Amino acid sequence: MERYYQPEIECASREEIKALQDERLVRQVRHVWENVPYYRKKMEEKGVTPDDIRSSDDLHKLPFLSKADLREAYPYGLMGMPLKDCVRIQSTSGTTGKRVVAFYTQHDIDLWEDCCARAIMAAGGTNEDVCQVSYGYGLFTGGPGLNGGSHKVGCLTIPTSSGNTERQIMFIQDLSATILCCTPSYAAYIGETMKEMGLGPDDIPLKAGIFGAEAWSQEMRREIENTLGIKAYDIYGLTELSGPGVSFECSAQSGMHVNEDHFIAEIIDPETGEVLPEGSQGELVFTSITKEAFPLIRYRTRDICTLTREPCPCGRTHVKMTKPQGRTDDMLIIRGVNVFPSQIETVLLNHGYPANYQIIVDRVKNTDTLDVQVEMTPEMFTDNLGDIAQRQKELVEGLRSMLGLTAKVTLVAPKSIVRSEGKAVRVIDKRKI
Amino acid sequence: MTVNQISVFLENRPGTLTNMTALLAENGIDMRALSLAETNDFGIVRIIVDDVYKAATVLKDGGFVHKLTPVLAVLIPDEPGGLHKILQVLTEAGVNVEYMYAFLGGGDVDHAYMIFRVQEPQKAALALSGKGIKLVDQENISQI
């Protein structure tokens, strides 16, 4: 049975959602115009005033915001409320340069936690569940967001934060955790550690996992589901907009419902900025229509995905976004070919290699090189050099057919690729371009 | 009549072989024979040791990926045609040799030992002993 945290809005008709978005967008644009001089200047430069925005159909007239704007306006330049009305800051994990700081009023936190509660109930959570939050707590939004959502659902919440993996497993066992929230790479690592401890999926009571904050493939999802014996749900979000829970997966596992009563999603052509029709692949752009303290309009996420409003069997009516197929800024261009690390991960897992890998890009004599380092496992190792070389060749061939270019595959010693308790460092680009 | 060979995966960069030999030395493991096979970026070191169980345990604990493989250890008279005679027996028995390597050991100066990795070690062992060729087992290897 599908469960909802706020069924009246999660399953509202498209007309109701549109009417709500129209009203909230008009109000938000006026709020920003009056309170955020940085964005008002951008609007003036484009010759747009709040009077031009009469409904969400006018959204395309508004200027974009990007991470560069957030850096330029750091720390207070994009605030929509005086500091005395703010109660919290969170900050990005800084995987792509300087940190971004976002502000929250109590109302902002309340709505953010609602979004996370929707995600937990969509994963089957109720007040009878024990929810272990193994996302980092602190400046990172993962821990605080899911922690708040878990409280709202009424789950018994175990705030383990990340790290100390054997203790994580001990709590899962001893306190009968049924839901696990963390990054997918940490979930995989917990699974790996369980194996080393001689534990299988039947030894733990987990039934669902809510995993986000980094890109992961379907193959990695299946692997995590098998080792932990759970159903794994994706969750998506950005610190700039609130944190996890901007969108989340339902039981259909075929895309993530965007919480459209709080965020308007658009897909644009990353080159021209033009809005693309529904179903096209492009860059995801969000407008926050309820956020008070940090109200971002048309924020470019750099995530590449598609949107669909086709009816979902779960009963929710909110638009669904695909798992990001990559980012406009982590997309590697190697010898002119667009490469997404998730494609490489798919090939590795299909060939029976572990999900621990590292992609090293370099430029030697003006030619790009792609080196995929993957760990040797006891299962794959034999005393026969020819057999190993043959498997290596098959992997190179698999990568060639997926990516359209030749990669070098290097087998490295087990455990030599650094394990991550947060976001894994998958790509090392040594090129100086 | 086979002995257990330990194969170890090593990355091809300075120090990896030293790390392994250090581990064996610290644990008082004596190597009888060693052979290396390598590509540009990794290698497989194959060793015959006095204490297989202990070696396998310390390698596993030391984080090395390894594998045990039954191989034949054959006593070969140190004279012209010594190896040829053995290969002839294997050829007649239809046994394909994947790889082989030799070592000298103990006080016996008239003989060498040859390690053969074959697909069907039992069949090869029978063919060899049927022709009066002496095979060395795990216990003998430990005592050399």
PDB file of N, CA, C and O in Angstrom, chain A residues 42 52 70 136 146 174 177 224 282 404:
ATOM      1  N   LYS A  42      19.711  41.945 -11.591  1.00  0.00           N
ATOM      2  CA  LYS A  42      19.684  41.030 -12.734  1.00  0.00           C
ATOM      3  C   LYS A  42      18.389  41.201 -13.514  1.00  0.00           C
ATOM      4  O   LYS A  42      18.369  41.166 -14.750  1.00  0.00           O
ATOM      5  N   ASP A  52       5.647  41.842 -14.860  1.00  0.00           N
ATOM      6  CA  ASP A  52       5.689  40.966 -16.046  1.00  0.00           C
ATOM      7  C   ASP A  52       5.413  39.507 -15.698  1.00  0.00           C
ATOM      8  O   ASP A  52       5.243  38.669 -16.584  1.00  0.00           O
ATOM      9  N   LEU A  70      26.228  32.579  -6.636  1.00  0.00           N
ATOM     10  CA  LEU A  70      26.245  32.307  -5.201  1.00  0.00           C
ATOM     11  C   LEU A  70      27.606  32.637  -4.606  1.00  0.00           C
ATOM     12  O   LEU A  70      27.700  33.138  -3.491  1.00  0.00           O
ATOM     13  N   GLY A 136      26.180  12.433   6.945  1.00  0.00           N
ATOM     14  CA  GLY A 136      26.890  13.310   7.852  1.00  0.00           C
ATOM     15  C   GLY A 136      25.959  14.367   8.433  1.00  0.00           C
ATOM     16  O   GLY A 136      25.055  14.842   7.754  1.00  0.00           O
ATOM     17  N   LEU A 146      17.189  14.559   6.736  1.00  0.00           N
ATOM     18  CA  LEU A 146      16.507  13.275   6.943  1.00  0.00           C
ATOM     19  C   LEU A 146      16.163  13.072   8.410  1.00  0.00           C
ATOM     20  O   LEU A 146      15.156  12.454   8.741  1.00  0.00           O
ATOM     21  N   ASP A 174      21.303  -4.251  16.628  1.00  0.00           N
ATOM     22  CA  ASP A 174      20.840  -4.230  18.020  1.00  0.00           C
ATOM     23  C   ASP A 174      19.559  -3.426  18.198  1.00  0.00           C
ATOM     24  O   ASP A 174      18.737  -3.743  19.053  1.00  0.00           O
ATOM     25  N   ALA A 177      17.090  -1.399  13.176  1.00  0.00           N
ATOM     26  CA  ALA A 177      16.805  -0.339  12.206  1.00  0.00           C
ATOM     27  C   ALA A 177      16.162  -0.953  10.965  1.00  0.00           C
ATOM     28  O   ALA A 177      16.586  -2.008  10.485  1.00  0.00           O
ATOM     29  N   ILE A 224      23.352  -2.885  -4.098  1.00  0.00           N
ATOM     30  CA  ILE A 224      23.074  -2.485  -2.710  1.00  0.00           C
ATOM     31  C   ILE A 224      21.819  -3.218  -2.213  1.00  0.00           C
ATOM     32  O   ILE A 224      21.781  -3.718  -1.088  1.00  0.00           O
ATOM     33  N   GLY A 282      18.138  17.761 -20.730  1.00  0.00           N
ATOM     34  CA  GLY A 282      18.838  19.037 -20.637  1.00  0.00           C
ATOM     35  C   GLY A 282      19.163  19.352 -19.205  1.00  0.00           C
ATOM     36  O   GLY A 282      19.084  18.471 -18.333  1.00  0.00           O
ATOM     37  N   GLY A 404      32.485   4.772 -26.675  1.00  0.00           N
ATOM     38  CA  GLY A 404      32.959   5.122 -28.001  1.00  0.00           C
ATOM     39  C   GLY A 404      34.410   5.562 -28.005  1.00  0.00           C
ATOM     40  O   GLY A 404      34.849   6.241 -28.912  1.00  0.00           O
TER      41      GLY A 404
END
